[in-house]
Amino acid sequence: MSKAPNWTRDTAAAVHDLPLMDLLYKAHSIHRDAFDPNRIQMSKLLSIKTGGCAEDCSYCSQSARNGAKLPASKLVEVERVIAGARKARAEGATRYCMGAAWREPKERDMDTLVAMVEGVKALGLETCMTLGMLDDGQVVKLRDAGLDYYNHNIDTSERFYPQVVTTRRFADRIDTLARVRDAGIKVCSGGILGMGEAAADRIDMLVTLANLPEPPDSVPINMLMPQADTPLADAPLLDPIAFVRVIATARIMMPRSYVRLSAGRSAMSDEIQALCFFAGANSIFAGETLLTAENPGESADMALFAKLGLKPTECAPA
Ligand code: SAM
Ligand code: DTB
Ligand code: SF4
């Protein structure tokens, strides 16, 4: 049964464009109603297959079409994935996210992917994968293996999408999200800011996410990390306050979703990160590397948490 959309471009823009103090106050109040404002969920990423991707996403170091120099690796061994997950758990992560530079998984890789999910799950961690587009059979296999979350970002507005990626359509992303949701896997979907999009594109992206049949359980908001040899290598830095506005608007539009302050924290000041947490971000990627790019790492994050009085959410018992 289809439902009336909750948000329109105008109602979302009215929130996004509020005076900043009003926007922050509203977002933080809504955040406190649904979450402990001093707890941050930590996910750890591992690139299980790096580089050589057939897609042409203009922000990505892993696209073969960008002329980026990153060599293509093979799918990593299951044992290495489990060892990484064990370490991530010891460092306070509650979710382990495995990412592959694929347009979509090949059938011959499915058994290995299933073994990875089963092994990580057995450690008591939540499991997440991001593997590109999935078909009906693949979502069922991953669900039956115990996959908790699937990450598949819409990245930007439908209007701006063709300027960022040409090898697939925005609608392809929405289709995969529907398959994942219908199989009962939790949806993780968000986007990237700072790719030259207008504020209206950032607002439209949030409208699309909030109006999905169910809002995503997890909404990663990435700040573009410009990558050498990609079309966006020289993209100008987005004003951090514009970034904070999107975090706050996401919190207001999707009150019960985890909003993740994702890529780009290594270029952000403590003050901007603190503002993002106040605005309703309650999840981060932990560790020194994301998939290929740098991240602040455990000691910097623990120092930041200590300064702000934040605590990681506790890990589910094994
Ligand atoms: N290949 C899969 C896919 O594209 O769905 C999974 C991996 S892909 C790297 C996951 C997400 O990381 C992208 O959708 C994008 O939002 C984000 N991302 C990739 N490169 C980035 C960059 N340079 N800066 C910020 N976010 C980035
Ligand atoms: C997401 O939204 N951000 C993560 C995760 N989902 C897979 C990836 C960020 C990648 C940053 C660039 C890199 O490490 O290559
Ligand atoms: Fe491939 Fe994903 Fe990078 Fe796009 S974002 S080039 S699909 S790895």
mmCIF file of N, CA and C in Angstrom, residues 148-245:
data_model
loop_
_atom_site.group_PDB
_atom_site.id
_atom_site.type_symbol
_atom_site.label_atom_id
_atom_site.label_comp_id
_atom_site.label_asym_id
_atom_site.label_seq_id
_atom_site.Cartn_x
_atom_site.Cartn_y
_atom_site.Cartn_z
ATOM 1 N N ASP A 148 22.511 -7.961 8.594
ATOM 2 C CA ASP A 148 21.619 -7.035 9.299
ATOM 3 C C ASP A 148 21.315 -5.793 8.465
ATOM 4 N N TYR A 149 22.355 -5.222 7.825
ATOM 5 C CA TYR A 149 22.207 -3.945 7.106
ATOM 6 C C TYR A 149 22.799 -4.063 5.709
ATOM 7 N N TYR A 150 22.217 -3.328 4.773
ATOM 8 C CA TYR A 150 22.834 -3.168 3.453
ATOM 9 C C TYR A 150 22.992 -1.680 3.185
ATOM 10 N N ASN A 151 24.210 -1.255 2.872
ATOM 11 C CA ASN A 151 24.469 0.151 2.544
ATOM 12 C C ASN A 151 24.420 0.349 1.036
ATOM 13 N N HIS A 152 23.608 1.299 0.620
ATOM 14 C CA HIS A 152 23.456 1.592 -0.803
ATOM 15 C C HIS A 152 23.022 3.054 -0.871
ATOM 16 N N ASN A 153 23.951 3.940 -1.171
ATOM 17 C CA ASN A 153 23.658 5.373 -1.084
ATOM 18 C C ASN A 153 22.992 5.882 -2.361
ATOM 19 N N ILE A 154 22.063 6.845 -2.169
ATOM 20 C CA ILE A 154 21.499 7.518 -3.349
ATOM 21 C C ILE A 154 22.384 8.695 -3.749
ATOM 22 N N ASP A 155 23.291 9.053 -2.864
ATOM 23 C CA ASP A 155 24.376 10.022 -3.093
ATOM 24 C C ASP A 155 23.965 11.478 -3.230
ATOM 25 N N THR A 156 22.917 11.766 -4.016
ATOM 26 C CA THR A 156 22.517 13.167 -4.214
ATOM 27 C C THR A 156 21.069 13.185 -4.694
ATOM 28 N N SER A 157 20.626 14.316 -5.262
ATOM 29 C CA SER A 157 19.252 14.377 -5.784
ATOM 30 C C SER A 157 19.160 13.614 -7.103
ATOM 31 N N GLU A 158 17.946 13.252 -7.470
ATOM 32 C CA GLU A 158 17.738 12.591 -8.768
ATOM 33 C C GLU A 158 18.185 13.514 -9.912
ATOM 34 N N ARG A 159 17.953 14.821 -9.737
ATOM 35 C CA ARG A 159 18.316 15.795 -10.785
ATOM 36 C C ARG A 159 19.831 15.848 -11.013
ATOM 37 N N PHE A 160 20.586 15.859 -9.926
ATOM 38 C CA PHE A 160 22.038 16.041 -10.034
ATOM 39 C C PHE A 160 22.752 14.709 -10.313
ATOM 40 N N TYR A 161 22.068 13.605 -10.079
ATOM 41 C CA TYR A 161 22.712 12.275 -10.156
ATOM 42 C C TYR A 161 23.479 12.044 -11.459
ATOM 43 N N PRO A 162 22.871 12.370 -12.639
ATOM 44 C CA PRO A 162 23.602 12.083 -13.892
ATOM 45 C C PRO A 162 24.900 12.870 -14.039
ATOM 46 N N GLN A 163 25.068 13.910 -13.262
ATOM 47 C CA GLN A 163 26.343 14.647 -13.306
ATOM 48 C C GLN A 163 27.417 13.976 -12.458
ATOM 49 N N VAL A 164 26.996 13.009 -11.657
ATOM 50 C CA VAL A 164 27.935 12.350 -10.740
ATOM 51 C C VAL A 164 28.267 10.941 -11.227
ATOM 52 N N VAL A 165 27.250 10.247 -11.720
ATOM 53 C CA VAL A 165 27.407 8.860 -12.182
ATOM 54 C C VAL A 165 26.634 8.723 -13.491
ATOM 55 N N THR A 166 27.239 8.100 -14.503
ATOM 56 C CA THR A 166 26.469 7.893 -15.743
ATOM 57 C C THR A 166 26.253 6.406 -16.039
ATOM 58 N N THR A 167 26.920 5.518 -15.315
ATOM 59 C CA THR A 167 26.842 4.092 -15.651
ATOM 60 C C THR A 167 25.651 3.384 -15.003
ATOM 61 N N ARG A 168 24.876 4.094 -14.222
ATOM 62 C CA ARG A 168 23.610 3.548 -13.693
ATOM 63 C C ARG A 168 22.677 4.716 -13.435
ATOM 64 N N ARG A 169 21.398 4.377 -13.208
ATOM 65 C CA ARG A 169 20.393 5.414 -12.994
ATOM 66 C C ARG A 169 20.039 5.515 -11.509
ATOM 67 N N PHE A 170 19.570 6.675 -11.132
ATOM 68 C CA PHE A 170 19.066 6.884 -9.767
ATOM 69 C C PHE A 170 18.026 5.812 -9.447
ATOM 70 N N ALA A 171 17.169 5.516 -10.441
ATOM 71 C CA ALA A 171 16.095 4.529 -10.230
ATOM 72 C C ALA A 171 16.664 3.143 -9.929
ATOM 73 N N ASP A 172 17.864 2.817 -10.460
ATOM 74 C CA ASP A 172 18.484 1.523 -10.140
ATOM 75 C C ASP A 172 18.785 1.435 -8.644
ATOM 76 N N ARG A 173 19.234 2.553 -8.102
ATOM 77 C CA ARG A 173 19.545 2.589 -6.661
ATOM 78 C C ARG A 173 18.257 2.347 -5.863
ATOM 79 N N ILE A 174 17.189 3.049 -6.258
ATOM 80 C CA ILE A 174 15.912 2.917 -5.534
ATOM 81 C C ILE A 174 15.416 1.466 -5.628
ATOM 82 N N ASP A 175 15.588 0.830 -6.789
ATOM 83 C CA ASP A 175 15.154 -0.566 -6.961
ATOM 84 C C ASP A 175 15.887 -1.497 -6.007
ATOM 85 N N THR A 176 17.209 -1.332 -5.913
ATOM 86 C CA THR A 176 17.963 -2.209 -5.003
ATOM 87 C C THR A 176 17.537 -1.965 -3.554
ATOM 88 N N LEU A 177 17.310 -0.706 -3.206
ATOM 89 C CA LEU A 177 16.859 -0.409 -1.833
ATOM 90 C C LEU A 177 15.534 -1.119 -1.543
ATOM 91 N N ALA A 178 14.636 -1.158 -2.522
ATOM 92 C CA ALA A 178 13.334 -1.817 -2.323
ATOM 93 C C ALA A 178 13.531 -3.320 -2.112
ATOM 94 N N ARG A 179 14.421 -3.925 -2.909
ATOM 95 C CA ARG A 179 14.687 -5.371 -2.766
ATOM 96 C C ARG A 179 15.229 -5.692 -1.383
ATOM 97 N N VAL A 180 16.151 -4.855 -0.927
ATOM 98 C CA VAL A 180 16.783 -5.068 0.379
ATOM 99 C C VAL A 180 15.725 -4.962 1.483
ATOM 100 N N ARG A 181 14.935 -3.915 1.410
ATOM 101 C CA ARG A 181 13.904 -3.676 2.438
ATOM 102 C C ARG A 181 12.871 -4.797 2.428
ATOM 103 N N ASP A 182 12.433 -5.195 1.224
ATOM 104 C CA ASP A 182 11.403 -6.228 1.128
ATOM 105 C C ASP A 182 11.905 -7.574 1.633
ATOM 106 N N ALA A 183 13.210 -7.792 1.586
ATOM 107 C CA ALA A 183 13.766 -9.045 2.107
ATOM 108 C C ALA A 183 13.909 -8.993 3.632
ATOM 109 N N GLY A 184 13.682 -7.829 4.231
ATOM 110 C CA GLY A 184 13.779 -7.718 5.687
ATOM 111 C C GLY A 184 15.172 -7.346 6.178
ATOM 112 N N ILE A 185 16.033 -6.898 5.273
ATOM 113 C CA ILE A 185 17.364 -6.404 5.678
ATOM 114 C C ILE A 185 17.225 -4.909 5.958
ATOM 115 N N LYS A 186 17.891 -4.434 7.017
ATOM 116 C CA LYS A 186 17.783 -3.012 7.340
ATOM 117 C C LYS A 186 18.529 -2.185 6.291
ATOM 118 N N VAL A 187 17.967 -1.026 5.974
ATOM 119 C CA VAL A 187 18.522 -0.179 4.910
ATOM 120 C C VAL A 187 19.424 0.903 5.503
ATOM 121 N N CYS A 188 20.608 1.031 4.915
ATOM 122 C CA CYS A 188 21.521 2.130 5.222
ATOM 123 C C CYS A 188 21.693 2.899 3.922
ATOM 124 N N SER A 189 21.204 4.132 3.871
ATOM 125 C CA SER A 189 21.316 4.901 2.622
ATOM 126 C C SER A 189 21.394 6.391 2.914
ATOM 127 N N GLY A 190 22.353 7.027 2.261
ATOM 128 C CA GLY A 190 22.537 8.466 2.426
ATOM 129 C C GLY A 190 23.235 9.020 1.212
ATOM 130 N N GLY A 191 24.179 9.924 1.424
ATOM 131 C CA GLY A 191 24.813 10.542 0.267
ATOM 132 C C GLY A 191 26.076 11.301 0.601
ATOM 133 N N ILE A 192 26.523 12.060 -0.388
ATOM 134 C CA ILE A 192 27.764 12.829 -0.286
ATOM 135 C C ILE A 192 27.443 14.302 -0.500
ATOM 136 N N LEU A 193 28.012 15.150 0.303
ATOM 137 C CA LEU A 193 27.859 16.591 0.126
ATOM 138 C C LEU A 193 29.189 17.177 -0.328
ATOM 139 N N GLY A 194 29.108 18.240 -1.134
ATOM 140 C CA GLY A 194 30.332 18.914 -1.556
ATOM 141 C C GLY A 194 30.788 18.498 -2.941
ATOM 142 N N MET A 195 29.851 17.999 -3.752
ATOM 143 C CA MET A 195 30.211 17.573 -5.120
ATOM 144 C C MET A 195 29.839 18.643 -6.152
ATOM 145 N N GLY A 196 29.527 19.850 -5.677
ATOM 146 C CA GLY A 196 29.119 20.913 -6.597
ATOM 147 C C GLY A 196 27.605 21.002 -6.732
ATOM 148 N N GLU A 197 26.897 20.236 -5.909
ATOM 149 C CA GLU A 197 25.427 20.279 -5.949
ATOM 150 C C GLU A 197 24.933 21.573 -5.285
ATOM 151 N N ALA A 198 23.674 21.931 -5.579
ATOM 152 C CA ALA A 198 23.052 23.093 -4.926
ATOM 153 C C ALA A 198 22.407 22.645 -3.619
ATOM 154 N N ALA A 199 22.116 23.618 -2.759
ATOM 155 C CA ALA A 199 21.406 23.292 -1.507
ATOM 156 C C ALA A 199 20.101 22.555 -1.827
ATOM 157 N N ALA A 200 19.441 22.942 -2.934
ATOM 158 C CA ALA A 200 18.182 22.292 -3.318
ATOM 159 C C ALA A 200 18.395 20.800 -3.581
ATOM 160 N N ASP A 201 19.566 20.425 -4.103
ATOM 161 C CA ASP A 201 19.847 18.995 -4.328
ATOM 162 C C ASP A 201 20.012 18.260 -3.001
ATOM 163 N N ARG A 202 20.640 18.912 -2.046
ATOM 164 C CA ARG A 202 20.810 18.277 -0.734
ATOM 165 C C ARG A 202 19.441 18.077 -0.079
ATOM 166 N N ILE A 203 18.575 19.066 -0.233
ATOM 167 C CA ILE A 203 17.223 18.966 0.338
ATOM 168 C C ILE A 203 16.436 17.867 -0.377
ATOM 169 N N ASP A 204 16.495 17.835 -1.700
ATOM 170 C CA ASP A 204 15.766 16.800 -2.461
ATOM 171 C C ASP A 204 16.253 15.407 -2.104
ATOM 172 N N MET A 205 17.558 15.261 -1.880
ATOM 173 C CA MET A 205 18.085 13.945 -1.471
ATOM 174 C C MET A 205 17.432 13.506 -0.161
ATOM 175 N N LEU A 206 17.332 14.421 0.789
ATOM 176 C CA LEU A 206 16.711 14.072 2.078
ATOM 177 C C LEU A 206 15.226 13.763 1.909
ATOM 178 N N VAL A 207 14.562 14.491 1.021
ATOM 179 C CA VAL A 207 13.136 14.228 0.772
ATOM 180 C C VAL A 207 12.973 12.807 0.224
ATOM 181 N N THR A 208 13.827 12.424 -0.728
ATOM 182 C CA THR A 208 13.738 11.058 -1.280
ATOM 183 C C THR A 208 13.946 10.023 -0.175
ATOM 184 N N LEU A 209 14.940 10.232 0.670
ATOM 185 C CA LEU A 209 15.226 9.249 1.736
ATOM 186 C C LEU A 209 14.074 9.175 2.736
ATOM 187 N N ALA A 210 13.591 10.347 3.167
ATOM 188 C CA ALA A 210 12.545 10.373 4.203
ATOM 189 C C ALA A 210 11.225 9.818 3.678
ATOM 190 N N ASN A 211 10.994 9.924 2.370
ATOM 191 C CA ASN A 211 9.730 9.464 1.784
ATOM 192 C C ASN A 211 9.780 8.028 1.271
ATOM 193 N N LEU A 212 10.890 7.319 1.468
ATOM 194 C CA LEU A 212 10.902 5.890 1.117
ATOM 195 C C LEU A 212 9.798 5.204 1.927
ATOM 196 N N PRO A 213 9.304 4.032 1.492
ATOM 197 C CA PRO A 213 8.217 3.379 2.243
ATOM 198 C C PRO A 213 8.515 3.282 3.744
ATOM 199 N N GLU A 214 9.776 3.063 4.092
ATOM 200 C CA GLU A 214 10.264 3.226 5.467
ATOM 201 C C GLU A 214 11.518 4.088 5.367
ATOM 202 N N PRO A 215 11.692 5.093 6.219
ATOM 203 C CA PRO A 215 12.966 5.825 6.152
ATOM 204 C C PRO A 215 14.120 4.868 6.447
ATOM 205 N N PRO A 216 15.305 5.086 5.885
ATOM 206 C CA PRO A 216 16.408 4.158 6.151
ATOM 207 C C PRO A 216 16.686 4.081 7.658
ATOM 208 N N ASP A 217 17.085 2.892 8.119
ATOM 209 C CA ASP A 217 17.444 2.743 9.535
ATOM 210 C C ASP A 217 18.694 3.553 9.843
ATOM 211 N N SER A 218 19.536 3.700 8.831
ATOM 212 C CA SER A 218 20.814 4.372 9.002
ATOM 213 C C SER A 218 21.034 5.294 7.796
ATOM 214 N N VAL A 219 21.435 6.540 8.079
ATOM 215 C CA VAL A 219 21.582 7.548 7.010
ATOM 216 C C VAL A 219 23.007 8.125 7.056
ATOM 217 N N PRO A 220 23.930 7.573 6.252
ATOM 218 C CA PRO A 220 25.279 8.131 6.255
ATOM 219 C C PRO A 220 25.341 9.422 5.441
ATOM 220 N N ILE A 221 25.872 10.463 6.075
ATOM 221 C CA ILE A 221 26.098 11.732 5.372
ATOM 222 C C ILE A 221 27.618 11.891 5.259
ATOM 223 N N ASN A 222 28.104 11.790 4.033
ATOM 224 C CA ASN A 222 29.536 11.882 3.765
ATOM 225 C C ASN A 222 29.874 13.282 3.284
ATOM 226 N N MET A 223 30.997 13.822 3.761
ATOM 227 C CA MET A 223 31.571 15.035 3.150
ATOM 228 C C MET A 223 32.538 14.525 2.090
ATOM 229 N N LEU A 224 32.430 15.063 0.868
ATOM 230 C CA LEU A 224 33.332 14.584 -0.186
ATOM 231 C C LEU A 224 34.784 14.650 0.286
ATOM 232 N N MET A 225 35.488 13.534 0.107
ATOM 233 C CA MET A 225 36.941 13.535 0.313
ATOM 234 C C MET A 225 37.542 13.533 -1.093
ATOM 235 N N PRO A 226 38.016 14.680 -1.572
ATOM 236 C CA PRO A 226 38.481 14.728 -2.965
ATOM 237 C C PRO A 226 39.633 13.744 -3.178
ATOM 238 N N GLN A 227 39.495 12.930 -4.221
ATOM 239 C CA GLN A 227 40.477 11.878 -4.498
ATOM 240 C C GLN A 227 41.266 12.229 -5.757
ATOM 241 N N ALA A 228 42.584 12.078 -5.689
ATOM 242 C CA ALA A 228 43.438 12.376 -6.839
ATOM 243 C C ALA A 228 42.976 11.571 -8.052
ATOM 244 N N ASP A 229 43.130 12.134 -9.241
ATOM 245 C CA ASP A 229 42.820 11.472 -10.514
ATOM 246 C C ASP A 229 41.335 11.168 -10.710
ATOM 247 N N THR A 230 40.480 11.818 -9.939
ATOM 248 C CA THR A 230 39.037 11.682 -10.189
ATOM 249 C C THR A 230 38.510 13.034 -10.661
ATOM 250 N N PRO A 231 37.356 13.061 -11.335
ATOM 251 C CA PRO A 231 36.818 14.348 -11.820
ATOM 252 C C PRO A 231 36.562 15.349 -10.693
ATOM 253 N N LEU A 232 36.384 14.880 -9.467
ATOM 254 C CA LEU A 232 36.102 15.800 -8.359
ATOM 255 C C LEU A 232 37.338 16.085 -7.504
ATOM 256 N N ALA A 233 38.512 15.798 -8.069
ATOM 257 C CA ALA A 233 39.757 15.976 -7.304
ATOM 258 C C ALA A 233 39.921 17.408 -6.796
ATOM 259 N N ASP A 234 39.440 18.390 -7.572
ATOM 260 C CA ASP A 234 39.647 19.790 -7.187
ATOM 261 C C ASP A 234 38.362 20.474 -6.745
ATOM 262 N N ALA A 235 37.386 19.680 -6.353
ATOM 263 C CA ALA A 235 36.110 20.285 -5.918
ATOM 264 C C ALA A 235 36.362 21.185 -4.711
ATOM 265 N N PRO A 236 35.754 22.387 -4.718
ATOM 266 C CA PRO A 236 35.968 23.278 -3.565
ATOM 267 C C PRO A 236 35.294 22.715 -2.319
ATOM 268 N N LEU A 237 35.894 23.000 -1.174
ATOM 269 C CA LEU A 237 35.365 22.515 0.100
ATOM 270 C C LEU A 237 33.983 23.119 0.357
ATOM 271 N N LEU A 238 33.053 22.275 0.765
ATOM 272 C CA LEU A 238 31.722 22.782 1.146
ATOM 273 C C LEU A 238 31.844 23.496 2.497
ATOM 274 N N ASP A 239 31.139 24.608 2.630
ATOM 275 C CA ASP A 239 31.092 25.317 3.914
ATOM 276 C C ASP A 239 30.599 24.342 5.000
ATOM 277 N N PRO A 240 31.365 24.176 6.074
ATOM 278 C CA PRO A 240 30.955 23.210 7.108
ATOM 279 C C PRO A 240 29.582 23.509 7.723
ATOM 280 N N ILE A 241 29.210 24.788 7.761
ATOM 281 C CA ILE A 241 27.878 25.096 8.324
ATOM 282 C C ILE A 241 26.775 24.556 7.397
ATOM 283 N N ALA A 242 27.012 24.567 6.088
ATOM 284 C CA ALA A 242 26.040 23.978 5.146
ATOM 285 C C ALA A 242 25.932 22.475 5.420
ATOM 286 N N PHE A 243 27.054 21.852 5.769
ATOM 287 C CA PHE A 243 27.053 20.425 6.110
ATOM 288 C C PHE A 243 26.215 20.185 7.375
ATOM 289 N N VAL A 244 26.438 20.999 8.392
ATOM 290 C CA VAL A 244 25.701 20.852 9.658
ATOM 291 C C VAL A 244 24.197 21.018 9.415
ATOM 292 N N ARG A 245 23.827 21.936 8.539
ATOM 293 C CA ARG A 245 22.399 22.131 8.229
ATOM 294 C C ARG A 245 21.773 20.831 7.712
#
